[in-house]
Coordinates of C-alpha atoms in Angstrom, one line a residue:
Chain A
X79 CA -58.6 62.0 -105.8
X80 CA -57.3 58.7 -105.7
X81 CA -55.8 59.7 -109.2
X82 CA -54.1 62.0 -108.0
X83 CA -52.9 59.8 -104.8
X84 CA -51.5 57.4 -107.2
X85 CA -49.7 59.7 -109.1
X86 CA -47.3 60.3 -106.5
X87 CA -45.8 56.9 -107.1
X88 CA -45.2 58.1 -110.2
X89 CA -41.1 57.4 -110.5
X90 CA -40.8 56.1 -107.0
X91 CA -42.2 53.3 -107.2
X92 CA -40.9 49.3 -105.9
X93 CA -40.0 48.5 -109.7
X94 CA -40.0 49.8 -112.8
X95 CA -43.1 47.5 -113.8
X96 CA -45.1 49.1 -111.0
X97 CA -44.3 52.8 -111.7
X98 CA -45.9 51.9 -115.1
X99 CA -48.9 50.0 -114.2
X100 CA -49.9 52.3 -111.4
X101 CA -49.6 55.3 -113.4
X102 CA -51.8 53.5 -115.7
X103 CA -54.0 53.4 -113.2
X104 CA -53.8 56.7 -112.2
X105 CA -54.6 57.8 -115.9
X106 CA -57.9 55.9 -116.1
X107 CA -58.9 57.0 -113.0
X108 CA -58.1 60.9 -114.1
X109 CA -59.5 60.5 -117.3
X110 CA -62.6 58.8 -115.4
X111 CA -63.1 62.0 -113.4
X112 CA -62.6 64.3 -116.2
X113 CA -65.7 62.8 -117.7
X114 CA -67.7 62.4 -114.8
X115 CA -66.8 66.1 -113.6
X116 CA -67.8 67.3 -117.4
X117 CA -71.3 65.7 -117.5
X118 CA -71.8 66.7 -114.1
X119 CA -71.1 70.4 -115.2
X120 CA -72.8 70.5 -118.4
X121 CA -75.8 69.1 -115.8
X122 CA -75.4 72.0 -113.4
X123 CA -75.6 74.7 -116.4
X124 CA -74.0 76.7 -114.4
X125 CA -71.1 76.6 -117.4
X126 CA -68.2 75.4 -114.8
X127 CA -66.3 72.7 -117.0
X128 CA -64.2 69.7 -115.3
X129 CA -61.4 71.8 -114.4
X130 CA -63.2 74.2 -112.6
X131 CA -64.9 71.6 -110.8
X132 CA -61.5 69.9 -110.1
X133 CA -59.2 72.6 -109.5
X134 CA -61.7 75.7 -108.0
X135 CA -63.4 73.9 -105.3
X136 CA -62.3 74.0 -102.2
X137 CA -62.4 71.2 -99.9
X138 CA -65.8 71.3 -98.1
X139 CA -66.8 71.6 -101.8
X140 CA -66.1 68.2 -102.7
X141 CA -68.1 64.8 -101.9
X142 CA -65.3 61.8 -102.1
X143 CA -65.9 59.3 -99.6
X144 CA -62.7 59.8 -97.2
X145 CA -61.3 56.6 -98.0
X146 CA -59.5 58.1 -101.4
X147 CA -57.6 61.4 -100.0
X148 CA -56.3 59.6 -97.8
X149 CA -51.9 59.6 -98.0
X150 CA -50.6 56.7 -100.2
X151 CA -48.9 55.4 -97.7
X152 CA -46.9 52.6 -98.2
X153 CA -47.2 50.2 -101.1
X154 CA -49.6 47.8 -98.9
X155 CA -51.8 50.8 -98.2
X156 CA -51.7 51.6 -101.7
X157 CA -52.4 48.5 -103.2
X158 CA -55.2 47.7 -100.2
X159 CA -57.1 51.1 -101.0
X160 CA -57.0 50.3 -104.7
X161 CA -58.3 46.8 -104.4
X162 CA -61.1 47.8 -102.0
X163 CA -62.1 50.6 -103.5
X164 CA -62.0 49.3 -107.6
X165 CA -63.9 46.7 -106.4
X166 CA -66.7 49.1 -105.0
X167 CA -65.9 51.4 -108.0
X168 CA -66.6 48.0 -110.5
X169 CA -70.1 46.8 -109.2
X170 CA -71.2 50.6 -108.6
X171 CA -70.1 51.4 -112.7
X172 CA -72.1 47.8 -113.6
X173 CA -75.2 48.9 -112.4
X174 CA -74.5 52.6 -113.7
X175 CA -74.5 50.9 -117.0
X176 CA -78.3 51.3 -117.4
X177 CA -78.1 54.8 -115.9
X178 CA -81.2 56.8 -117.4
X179 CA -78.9 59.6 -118.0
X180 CA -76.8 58.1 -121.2
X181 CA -74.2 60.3 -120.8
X182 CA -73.5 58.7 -117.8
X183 CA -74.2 55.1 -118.4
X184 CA -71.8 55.4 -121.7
X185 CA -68.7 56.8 -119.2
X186 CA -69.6 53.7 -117.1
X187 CA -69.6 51.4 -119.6
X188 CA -65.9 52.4 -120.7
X189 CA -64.8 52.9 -117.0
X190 CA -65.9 49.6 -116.5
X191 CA -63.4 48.3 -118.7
X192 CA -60.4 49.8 -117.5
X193 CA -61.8 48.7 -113.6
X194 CA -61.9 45.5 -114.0
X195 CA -58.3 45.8 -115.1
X196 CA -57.9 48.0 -111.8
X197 CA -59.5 44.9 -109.7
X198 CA -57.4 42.4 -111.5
X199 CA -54.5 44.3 -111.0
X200 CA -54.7 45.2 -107.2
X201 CA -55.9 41.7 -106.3
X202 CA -52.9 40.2 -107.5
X203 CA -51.0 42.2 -105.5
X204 CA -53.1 42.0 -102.3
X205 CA -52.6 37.9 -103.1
X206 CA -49.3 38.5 -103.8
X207 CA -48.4 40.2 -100.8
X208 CA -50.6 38.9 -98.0
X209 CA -49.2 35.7 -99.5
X210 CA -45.6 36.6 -100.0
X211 CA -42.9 36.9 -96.9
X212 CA -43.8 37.5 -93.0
X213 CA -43.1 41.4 -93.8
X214 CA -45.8 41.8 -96.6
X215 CA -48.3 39.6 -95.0
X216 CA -48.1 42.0 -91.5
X217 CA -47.9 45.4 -93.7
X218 CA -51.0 43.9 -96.0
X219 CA -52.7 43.2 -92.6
X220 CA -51.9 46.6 -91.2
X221 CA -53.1 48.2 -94.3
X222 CA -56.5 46.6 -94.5
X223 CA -56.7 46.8 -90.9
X224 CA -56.1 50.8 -91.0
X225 CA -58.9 50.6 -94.2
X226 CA -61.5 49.2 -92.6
X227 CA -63.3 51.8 -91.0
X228 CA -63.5 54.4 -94.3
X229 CA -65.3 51.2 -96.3
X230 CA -68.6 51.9 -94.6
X231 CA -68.8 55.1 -96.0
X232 CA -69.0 54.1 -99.7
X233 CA -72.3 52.1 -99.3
X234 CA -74.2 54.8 -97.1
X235 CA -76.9 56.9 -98.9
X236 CA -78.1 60.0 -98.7
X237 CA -80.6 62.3 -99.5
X238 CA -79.7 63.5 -102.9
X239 CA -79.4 59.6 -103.5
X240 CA -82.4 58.2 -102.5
X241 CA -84.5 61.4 -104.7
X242 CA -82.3 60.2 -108.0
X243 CA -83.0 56.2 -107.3
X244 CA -86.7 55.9 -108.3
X245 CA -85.3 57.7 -111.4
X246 CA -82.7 55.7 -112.6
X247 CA -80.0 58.5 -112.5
X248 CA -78.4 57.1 -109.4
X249 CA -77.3 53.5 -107.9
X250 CA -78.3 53.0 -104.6
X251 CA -75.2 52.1 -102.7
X252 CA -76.1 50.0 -100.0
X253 CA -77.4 47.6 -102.5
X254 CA -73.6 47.5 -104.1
X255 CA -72.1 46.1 -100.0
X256 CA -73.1 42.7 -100.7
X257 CA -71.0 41.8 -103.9
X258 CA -68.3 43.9 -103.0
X259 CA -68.0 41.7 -99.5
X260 CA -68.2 38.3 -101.6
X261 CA -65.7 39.4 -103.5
X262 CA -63.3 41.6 -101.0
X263 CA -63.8 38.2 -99.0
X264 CA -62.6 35.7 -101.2
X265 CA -59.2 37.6 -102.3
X266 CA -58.8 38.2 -98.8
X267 CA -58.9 34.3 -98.2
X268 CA -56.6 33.6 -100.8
X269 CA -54.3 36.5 -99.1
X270 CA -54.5 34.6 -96.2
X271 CA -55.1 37.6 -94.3
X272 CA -57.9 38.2 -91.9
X273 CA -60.8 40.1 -92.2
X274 CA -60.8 43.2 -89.8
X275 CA -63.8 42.8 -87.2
X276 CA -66.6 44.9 -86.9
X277 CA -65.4 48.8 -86.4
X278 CA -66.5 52.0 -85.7
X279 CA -66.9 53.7 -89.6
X280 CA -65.9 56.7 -90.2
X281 CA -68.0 59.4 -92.5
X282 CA -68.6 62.7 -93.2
X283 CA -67.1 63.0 -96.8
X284 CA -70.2 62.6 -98.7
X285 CA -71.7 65.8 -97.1
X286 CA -68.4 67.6 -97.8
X287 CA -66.7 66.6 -94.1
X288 CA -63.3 65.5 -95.1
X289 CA -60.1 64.3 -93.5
X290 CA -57.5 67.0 -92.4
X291 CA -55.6 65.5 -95.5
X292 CA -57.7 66.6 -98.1
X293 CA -57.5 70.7 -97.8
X294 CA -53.4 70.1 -97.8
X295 CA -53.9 67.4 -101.1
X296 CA -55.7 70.7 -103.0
X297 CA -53.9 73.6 -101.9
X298 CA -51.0 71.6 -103.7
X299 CA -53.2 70.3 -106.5
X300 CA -54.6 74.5 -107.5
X301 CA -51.8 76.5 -106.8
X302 CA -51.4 77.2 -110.4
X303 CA -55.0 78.2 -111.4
X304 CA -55.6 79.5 -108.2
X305 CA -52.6 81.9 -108.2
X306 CA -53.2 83.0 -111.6
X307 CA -57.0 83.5 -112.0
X308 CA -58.2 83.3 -115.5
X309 CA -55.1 82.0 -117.0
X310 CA -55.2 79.1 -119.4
X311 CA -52.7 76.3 -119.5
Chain B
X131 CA -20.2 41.3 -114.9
X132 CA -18.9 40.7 -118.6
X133 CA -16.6 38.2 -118.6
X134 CA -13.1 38.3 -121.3
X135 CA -10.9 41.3 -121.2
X136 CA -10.0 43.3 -124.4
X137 CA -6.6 41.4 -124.8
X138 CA -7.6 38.1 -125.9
X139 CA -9.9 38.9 -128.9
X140 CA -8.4 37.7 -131.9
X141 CA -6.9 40.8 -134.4
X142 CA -8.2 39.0 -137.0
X143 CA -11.4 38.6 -136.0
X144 CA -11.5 42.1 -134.7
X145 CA -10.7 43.0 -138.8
X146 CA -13.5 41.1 -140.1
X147 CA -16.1 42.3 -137.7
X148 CA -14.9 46.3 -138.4
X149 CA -15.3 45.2 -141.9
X150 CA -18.8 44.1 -141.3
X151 CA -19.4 47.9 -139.5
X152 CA -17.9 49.5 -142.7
X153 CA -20.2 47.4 -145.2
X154 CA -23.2 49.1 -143.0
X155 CA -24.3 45.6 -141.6
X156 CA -25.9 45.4 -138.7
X157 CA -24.8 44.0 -135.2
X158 CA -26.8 41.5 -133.4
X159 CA -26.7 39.7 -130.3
X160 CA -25.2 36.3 -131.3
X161 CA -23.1 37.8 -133.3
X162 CA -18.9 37.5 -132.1
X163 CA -17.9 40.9 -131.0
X164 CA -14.8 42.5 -129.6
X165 CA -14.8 42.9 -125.7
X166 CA -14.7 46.5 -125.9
X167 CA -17.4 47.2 -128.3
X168 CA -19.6 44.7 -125.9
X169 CA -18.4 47.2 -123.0
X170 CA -19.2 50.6 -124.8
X171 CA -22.2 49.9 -125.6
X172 CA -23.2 48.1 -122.5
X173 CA -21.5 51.7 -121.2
X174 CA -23.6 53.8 -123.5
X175 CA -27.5 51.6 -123.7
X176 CA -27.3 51.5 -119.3
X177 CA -26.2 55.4 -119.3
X178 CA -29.3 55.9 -121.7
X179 CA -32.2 53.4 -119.2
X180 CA -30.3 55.3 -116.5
X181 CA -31.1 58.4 -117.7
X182 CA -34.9 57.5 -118.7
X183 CA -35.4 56.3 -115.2
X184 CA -34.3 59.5 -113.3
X185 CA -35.6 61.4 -116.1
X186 CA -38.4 60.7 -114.6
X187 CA -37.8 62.8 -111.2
X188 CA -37.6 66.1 -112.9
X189 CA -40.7 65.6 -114.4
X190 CA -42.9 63.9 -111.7
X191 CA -42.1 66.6 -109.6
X192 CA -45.4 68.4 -111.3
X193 CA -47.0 65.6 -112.0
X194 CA -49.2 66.9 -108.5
X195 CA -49.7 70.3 -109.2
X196 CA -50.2 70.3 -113.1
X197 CA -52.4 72.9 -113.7
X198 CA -55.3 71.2 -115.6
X199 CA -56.7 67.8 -115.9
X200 CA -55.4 67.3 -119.6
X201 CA -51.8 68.7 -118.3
X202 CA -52.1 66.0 -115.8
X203 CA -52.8 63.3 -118.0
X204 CA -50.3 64.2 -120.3
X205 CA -47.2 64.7 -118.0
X206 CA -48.3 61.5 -116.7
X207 CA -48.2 59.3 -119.4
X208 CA -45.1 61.3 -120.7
X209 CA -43.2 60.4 -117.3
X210 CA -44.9 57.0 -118.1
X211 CA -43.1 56.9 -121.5
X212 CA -39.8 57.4 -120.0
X213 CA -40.5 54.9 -117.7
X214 CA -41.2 52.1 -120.5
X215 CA -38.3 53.3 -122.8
X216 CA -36.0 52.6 -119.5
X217 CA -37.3 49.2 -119.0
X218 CA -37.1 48.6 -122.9
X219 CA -33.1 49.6 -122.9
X220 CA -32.2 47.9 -120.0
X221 CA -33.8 44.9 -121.7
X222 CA -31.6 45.7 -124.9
X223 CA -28.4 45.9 -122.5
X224 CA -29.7 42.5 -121.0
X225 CA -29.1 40.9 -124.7
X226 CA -24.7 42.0 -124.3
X227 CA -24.9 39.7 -121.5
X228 CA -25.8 41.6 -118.2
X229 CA -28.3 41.5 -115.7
X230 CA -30.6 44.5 -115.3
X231 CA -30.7 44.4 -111.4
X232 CA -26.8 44.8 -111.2
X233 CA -27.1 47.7 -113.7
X234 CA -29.8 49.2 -111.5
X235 CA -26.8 48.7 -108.3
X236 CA -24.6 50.4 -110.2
X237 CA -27.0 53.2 -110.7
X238 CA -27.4 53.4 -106.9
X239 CA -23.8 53.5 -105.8
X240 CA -23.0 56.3 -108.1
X241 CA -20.7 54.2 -110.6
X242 CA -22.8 54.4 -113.5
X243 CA -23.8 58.0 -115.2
X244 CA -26.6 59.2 -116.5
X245 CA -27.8 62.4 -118.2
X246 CA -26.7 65.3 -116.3
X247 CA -29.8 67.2 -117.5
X248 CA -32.0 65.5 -115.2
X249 CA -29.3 67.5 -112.2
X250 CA -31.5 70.0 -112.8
X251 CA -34.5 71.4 -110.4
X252 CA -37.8 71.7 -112.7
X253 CA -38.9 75.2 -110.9
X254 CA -42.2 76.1 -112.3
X255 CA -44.4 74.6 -114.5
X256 CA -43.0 76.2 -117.4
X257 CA -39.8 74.1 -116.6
X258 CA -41.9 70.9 -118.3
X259 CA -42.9 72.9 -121.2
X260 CA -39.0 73.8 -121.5
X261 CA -37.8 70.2 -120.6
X262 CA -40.5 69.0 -123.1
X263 CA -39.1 71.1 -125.6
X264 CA -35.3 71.5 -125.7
X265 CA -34.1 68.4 -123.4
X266 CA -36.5 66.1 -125.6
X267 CA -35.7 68.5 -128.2
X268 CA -31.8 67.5 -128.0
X269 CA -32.4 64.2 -127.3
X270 CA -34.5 63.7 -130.4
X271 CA -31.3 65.0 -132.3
X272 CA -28.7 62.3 -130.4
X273 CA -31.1 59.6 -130.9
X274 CA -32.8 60.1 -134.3
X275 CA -28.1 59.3 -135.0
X276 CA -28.5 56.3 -132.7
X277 CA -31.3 54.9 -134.1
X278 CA -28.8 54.1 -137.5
X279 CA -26.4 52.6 -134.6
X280 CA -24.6 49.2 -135.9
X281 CA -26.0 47.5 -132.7
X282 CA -29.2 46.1 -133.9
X283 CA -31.0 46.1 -130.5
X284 CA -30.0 49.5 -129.8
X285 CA -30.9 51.0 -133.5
X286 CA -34.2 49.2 -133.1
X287 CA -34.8 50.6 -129.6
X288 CA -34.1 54.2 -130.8
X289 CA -36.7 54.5 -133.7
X290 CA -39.3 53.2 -131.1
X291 CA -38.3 55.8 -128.7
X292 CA -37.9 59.0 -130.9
X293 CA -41.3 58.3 -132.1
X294 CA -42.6 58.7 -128.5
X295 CA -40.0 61.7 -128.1
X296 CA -41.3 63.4 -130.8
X297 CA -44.5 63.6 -129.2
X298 CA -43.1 64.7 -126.1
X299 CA -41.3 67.4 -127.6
X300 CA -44.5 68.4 -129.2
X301 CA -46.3 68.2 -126.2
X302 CA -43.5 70.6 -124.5
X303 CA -43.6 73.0 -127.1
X304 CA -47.1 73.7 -126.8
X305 CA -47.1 74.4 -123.1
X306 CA -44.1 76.4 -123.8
X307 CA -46.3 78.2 -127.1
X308 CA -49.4 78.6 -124.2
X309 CA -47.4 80.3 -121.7
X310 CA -45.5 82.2 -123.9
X311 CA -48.7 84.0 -125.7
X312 CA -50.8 84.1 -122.0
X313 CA -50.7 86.8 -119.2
X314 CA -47.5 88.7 -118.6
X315 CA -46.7 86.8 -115.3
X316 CA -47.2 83.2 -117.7
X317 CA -45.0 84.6 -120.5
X318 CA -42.6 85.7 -118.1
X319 CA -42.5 82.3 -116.5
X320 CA -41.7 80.4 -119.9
X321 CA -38.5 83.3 -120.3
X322 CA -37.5 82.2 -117.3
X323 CA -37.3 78.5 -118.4
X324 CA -35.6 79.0 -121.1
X325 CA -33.1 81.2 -119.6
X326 CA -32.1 78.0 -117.4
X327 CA -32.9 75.6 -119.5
X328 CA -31.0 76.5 -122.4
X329 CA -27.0 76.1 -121.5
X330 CA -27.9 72.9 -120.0
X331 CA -29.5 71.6 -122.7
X332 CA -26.9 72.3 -124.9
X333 CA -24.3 70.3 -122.4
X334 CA -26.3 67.4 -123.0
X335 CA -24.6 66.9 -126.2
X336 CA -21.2 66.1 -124.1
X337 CA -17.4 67.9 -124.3
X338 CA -15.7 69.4 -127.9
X339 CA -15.2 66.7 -130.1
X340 CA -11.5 66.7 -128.9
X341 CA -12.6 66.5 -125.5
X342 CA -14.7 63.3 -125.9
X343 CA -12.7 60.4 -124.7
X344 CA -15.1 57.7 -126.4
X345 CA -15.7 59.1 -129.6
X346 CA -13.0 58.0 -132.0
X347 CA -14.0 54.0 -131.0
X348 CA -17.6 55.0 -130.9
X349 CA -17.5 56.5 -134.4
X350 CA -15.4 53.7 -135.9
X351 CA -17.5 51.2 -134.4
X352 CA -20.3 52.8 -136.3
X353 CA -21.8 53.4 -132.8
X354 CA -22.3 57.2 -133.4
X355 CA -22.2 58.5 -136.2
X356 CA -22.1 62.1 -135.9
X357 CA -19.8 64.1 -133.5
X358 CA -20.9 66.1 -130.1
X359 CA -19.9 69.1 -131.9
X360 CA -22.1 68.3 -135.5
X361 CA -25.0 67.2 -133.4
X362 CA -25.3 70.1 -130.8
X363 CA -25.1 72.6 -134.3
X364 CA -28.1 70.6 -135.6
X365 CA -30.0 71.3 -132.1
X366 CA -29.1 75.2 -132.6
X367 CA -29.9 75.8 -136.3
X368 CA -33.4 73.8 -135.2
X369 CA -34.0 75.8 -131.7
X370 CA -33.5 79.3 -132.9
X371 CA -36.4 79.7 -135.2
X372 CA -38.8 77.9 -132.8
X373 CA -37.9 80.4 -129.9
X374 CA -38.5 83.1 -132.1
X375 CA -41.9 81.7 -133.3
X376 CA -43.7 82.0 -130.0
X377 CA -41.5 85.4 -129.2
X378 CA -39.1 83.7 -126.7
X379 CA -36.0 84.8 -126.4
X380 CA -32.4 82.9 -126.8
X381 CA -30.6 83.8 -123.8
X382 CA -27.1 84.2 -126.0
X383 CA -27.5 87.7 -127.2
X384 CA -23.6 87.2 -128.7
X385 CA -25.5 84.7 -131.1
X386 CA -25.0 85.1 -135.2
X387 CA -26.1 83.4 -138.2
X388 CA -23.4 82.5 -140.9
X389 CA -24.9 83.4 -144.3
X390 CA -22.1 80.4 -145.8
X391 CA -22.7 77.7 -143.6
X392 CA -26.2 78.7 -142.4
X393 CA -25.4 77.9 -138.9
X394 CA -26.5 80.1 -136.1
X395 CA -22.7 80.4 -133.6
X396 CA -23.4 80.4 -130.4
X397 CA -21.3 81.5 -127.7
X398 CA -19.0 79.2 -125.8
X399 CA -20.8 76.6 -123.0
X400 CA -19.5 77.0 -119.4
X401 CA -17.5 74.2 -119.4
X402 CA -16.2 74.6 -116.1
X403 CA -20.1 74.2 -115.0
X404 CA -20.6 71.3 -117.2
X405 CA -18.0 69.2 -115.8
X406 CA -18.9 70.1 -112.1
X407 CA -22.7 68.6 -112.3
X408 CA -20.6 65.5 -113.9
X409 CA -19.0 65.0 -111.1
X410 CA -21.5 65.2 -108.9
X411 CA -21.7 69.0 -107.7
X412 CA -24.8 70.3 -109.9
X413 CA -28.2 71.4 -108.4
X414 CA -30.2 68.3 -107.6
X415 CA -27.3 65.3 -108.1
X416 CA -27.8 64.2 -104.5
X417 CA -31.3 64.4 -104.8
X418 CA -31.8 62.4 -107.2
X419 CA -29.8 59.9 -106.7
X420 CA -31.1 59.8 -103.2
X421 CA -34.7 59.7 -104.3
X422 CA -33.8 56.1 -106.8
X423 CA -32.5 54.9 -103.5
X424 CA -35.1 55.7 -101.4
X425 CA -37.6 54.0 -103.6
X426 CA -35.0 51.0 -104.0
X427 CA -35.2 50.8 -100.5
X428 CA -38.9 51.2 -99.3
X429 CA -39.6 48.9 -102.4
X430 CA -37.4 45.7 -101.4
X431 CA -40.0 44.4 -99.0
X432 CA -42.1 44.3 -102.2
X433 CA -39.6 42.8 -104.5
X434 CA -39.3 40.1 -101.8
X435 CA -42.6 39.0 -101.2
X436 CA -43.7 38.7 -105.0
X437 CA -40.6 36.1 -104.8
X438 CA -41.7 34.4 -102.4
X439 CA -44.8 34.1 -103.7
X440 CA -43.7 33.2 -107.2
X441 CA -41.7 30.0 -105.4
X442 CA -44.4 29.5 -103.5
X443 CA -46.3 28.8 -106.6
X444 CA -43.2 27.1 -108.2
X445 CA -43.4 24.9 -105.6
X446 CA -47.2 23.9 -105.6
X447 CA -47.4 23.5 -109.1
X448 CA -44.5 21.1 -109.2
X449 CA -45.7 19.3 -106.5
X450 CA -48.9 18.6 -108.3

């Protein structure tokens, strides 16, 4: 999803420099579903591969936390999403590492590479632009501001979680809000920005709930394989 | 921008350094050069980032709704390409002495050029297979000439690039191949592409070699080294036999081949079209243009605070 999202800066971005690093992004992040979406078929045996996951489910289908579909915004929001989520993404793929399943902790350990780039990357900017003129600072604000209340989300378990834990297949997500608030804290110090207060968090996209933006992302994102059924590409 | 008109470089210099062109030597930026060969290919490398840069419209446009992960990934890191080989030209243009930000304004007023290709609407996704294919395709052929270009910057930037075109072309020629052996509707789509594709992409290889204003300096400057006319053959006599392999159809059914000079003739371009998306009437020209600005715009608040920042920093690291 937030592949996807990012690829719509693709040639419109604030400088040349950018278009190429966040399409970078983008790619490690696709590439990063397409292996997670391939295990996670091969898993189901039901013989759907990654692109029928990705492009033949419908909305209510999918479990992204809400925080990713979400519309890119401006280049604040997109840079504020990015950090806060690579940041969940980074210490969720660490633990992952040791994953029983090593199909799973193998994708994690290459993911991990390219996130911490992804952390690096957006936290320079957050710095960068909470830190810059009057006008970034209040748009950085803004953006985390707006954030806040779809970060809850990724650190909430659920049932399907808690039965793969004792296992070792899954990482138990509330254990991951810790370090990614030491960490979301300190680069938002050194943004000078302000961390939002508590708010009222939004959910609903782990159990297939999703923001109205999501349903109008897809239909744009399948109109090919949806409109011709059984066609390759 | 470049200071020292035409008029006060030296004939005899101006001798010695066409003598260094006709010995095959290569040009580099310390070098003395006249005024007008600086301004050509200032003219020509800022045309080409330019062009790169709103290639990348076209293209991104189905970036979104590519029909399978892999096509995703590939489109994107093709559009990626284009983006770096813009950022790597406007760098060589930076070594004749100008500064990449006031190319990019003249970009955005509408005084500089750029490929009129890209003044094209990419329709369906078998548009990218075409675009991958001939507009790649053609400029493979332009720049594979370049690349032996007497400016060493520009030569050097060109055999980088066709490398990374080449792929691109291969990449576009496969989607094209998919479609073209898939359902009816898929096969139908790729005709389609090609149908609109094809005039255009011949155009990209500019006016009749009478027609071409810059040539005759170009040429003696060792700049380019095959005419519009020679070059847009090549494309042909290349094209023909890869349509036909994947049963696609040239849409120029006038078209022969000469047994003497193996060259496929094609029928005459429509150049009353050509010139009108040069000046500024084709499909998408306002579109495009418009969408570069836009992006200028909504990204000057960005631009402006990692400046601040970066004097900010200036500023505490001096001070310690």
């Amino acid at each position: 999803m937030l592949g996807h999202r990012l690829s719509e800066w693709c040639g419109h971005g604030p400088i040349l420099e950018e278009d190429i690093a966040l399409t970078n992004i983008a790619l490690d992040l696709v590439g990063q579903a397409t292996l997670l979406l391939g295990r996670a078929g091969a898993v189901e045996g039901k013989g759907r591969d990654a692109d029928a996951l990705a492009y033949l489910r419908t909305d209510r289908g999918y479990r992204n936390a809400h925080m990713v579909e979400l519309p890119k915004g401006d280049f604040g929001f997109t840079i504020v999403r990015q950090f806060l989520f690579s940041v969940y993404s980074m210490h969720q793929l660490e633990a992952l590492q040791s994953c029983a399943d090593a199909d799973l902790a193998g994708i994690a350990a290459k993911a991990l590479k390219e996130t911490r780039y992804h952390v690096r990357h957006s936290a320079e900017w957050v710095v960068r632009l909470g830190d810059g003129t009057d006008e970034s600072h209040g748009r950085a604000q803004d953006a985390l501001d707006e954030l806040w209340r779809y970060t809850g989300e990724l650190f909430t378990t659920d049932a399907v979680e808690q039965k793969l834990v004792p296992q070792k297949f899954a990482v138990e997500s509330s254990t991951l809000q810790d370090p990614w608030m030491r960490d979301v804290s300190d680069v938002i110090a050194r943004a000078t920005l302000r961390m939002p207060g508590e708010v009222y968090q939004q959910r609903g996209g782990r159990s297939g709930i999703h923001t109205e933006h999501l349903g109008v992302m897809l239909a744009e994102m399948q109109v090919l394989p949806r409109t011709h059924p059984g066609a390759k590409w | 921008m470049t200071p020292a008109p035409a008029s006060t470089d030296d004939p005899k210099r101006v001798a010695e350094f066409e003598a260094r062109i006709a010995r095959g030597e290569t040009i580099e930026p310390k070098d003395w050069m006249p005024e007008k060969y600086r301004r050509q290919l200032i003219r020509m490398m800022s045309q080409h980032a330019h062009s790169e840069v709103v290639g990348m419209l076209p293209e991104g446009n189905w970036i979104t709704r590519a029909p399978s992960l892999r096509r995703k990934m590939s489109l994107m890191a093709k559009v990626q390409d284009e983006a770096g080989h813009g950022l790597y030209i406007y760098c060589g243009t930076e070594t004749l002495g100008v500064d990449r930000h006031d190319l990019v304004l003249q970009l955005l007023s509408g005084t500089a050029k750029y490929s009129s290709i890209f003044n094209y609407p990419t329709l369906t996704w078998a548009d990218i297979g075409a675009v991958g294919w001939l507009v790649d395709g053609a400029a493979i052929v332009n720049q594979t000439m370049l690349a032996k270009a007497s400016y060493g910057p520009y030569a050097r930037a060109m055999v980088r690039i066709c490398k990374e075109e080449n792929f691109h072309k291969r990449q576009g020629y496969e989607i094209m191949a998919t479609l073209a052996a898939g359902t009816p509707e898929q096969h139908a789509m790729a005709q389609d592409a090609l149908n609109r594709w094809w005039w255009p992409s011949l155009m990209m290889f500019g006016p009749h070699d009478a027609d071409s204003p810059n040539s005759g300096e170009l040429s003696r400057w060792g700049i380019k080294r095959k005419s519009n006319d020679e070059l847009r053959q090549r494309f042909v006599n290349l094209t023909v036999g890869q349509a036909k392999a994947i049963n696609l159809t040239i849409p120029d059914p006038g078209m022969t081949f000469d047994e003497d000079t193996k060259n496929w003739i094609f029928s005459e371009i429509d150049w009353d079209e050509f010139w009108r998306v040069v000046k500024g009437d084709g499909p998408c020209n306002r579109e495009r243009l418009a969408a570069r600005r836009k992006a200028h715009d909504d990204g000057a608040w960005v631009r402006a605070a990692a400046e601040a920042y970066a004097e900010k920093q200036a500023r505490a690291s001096s001070a310690a």
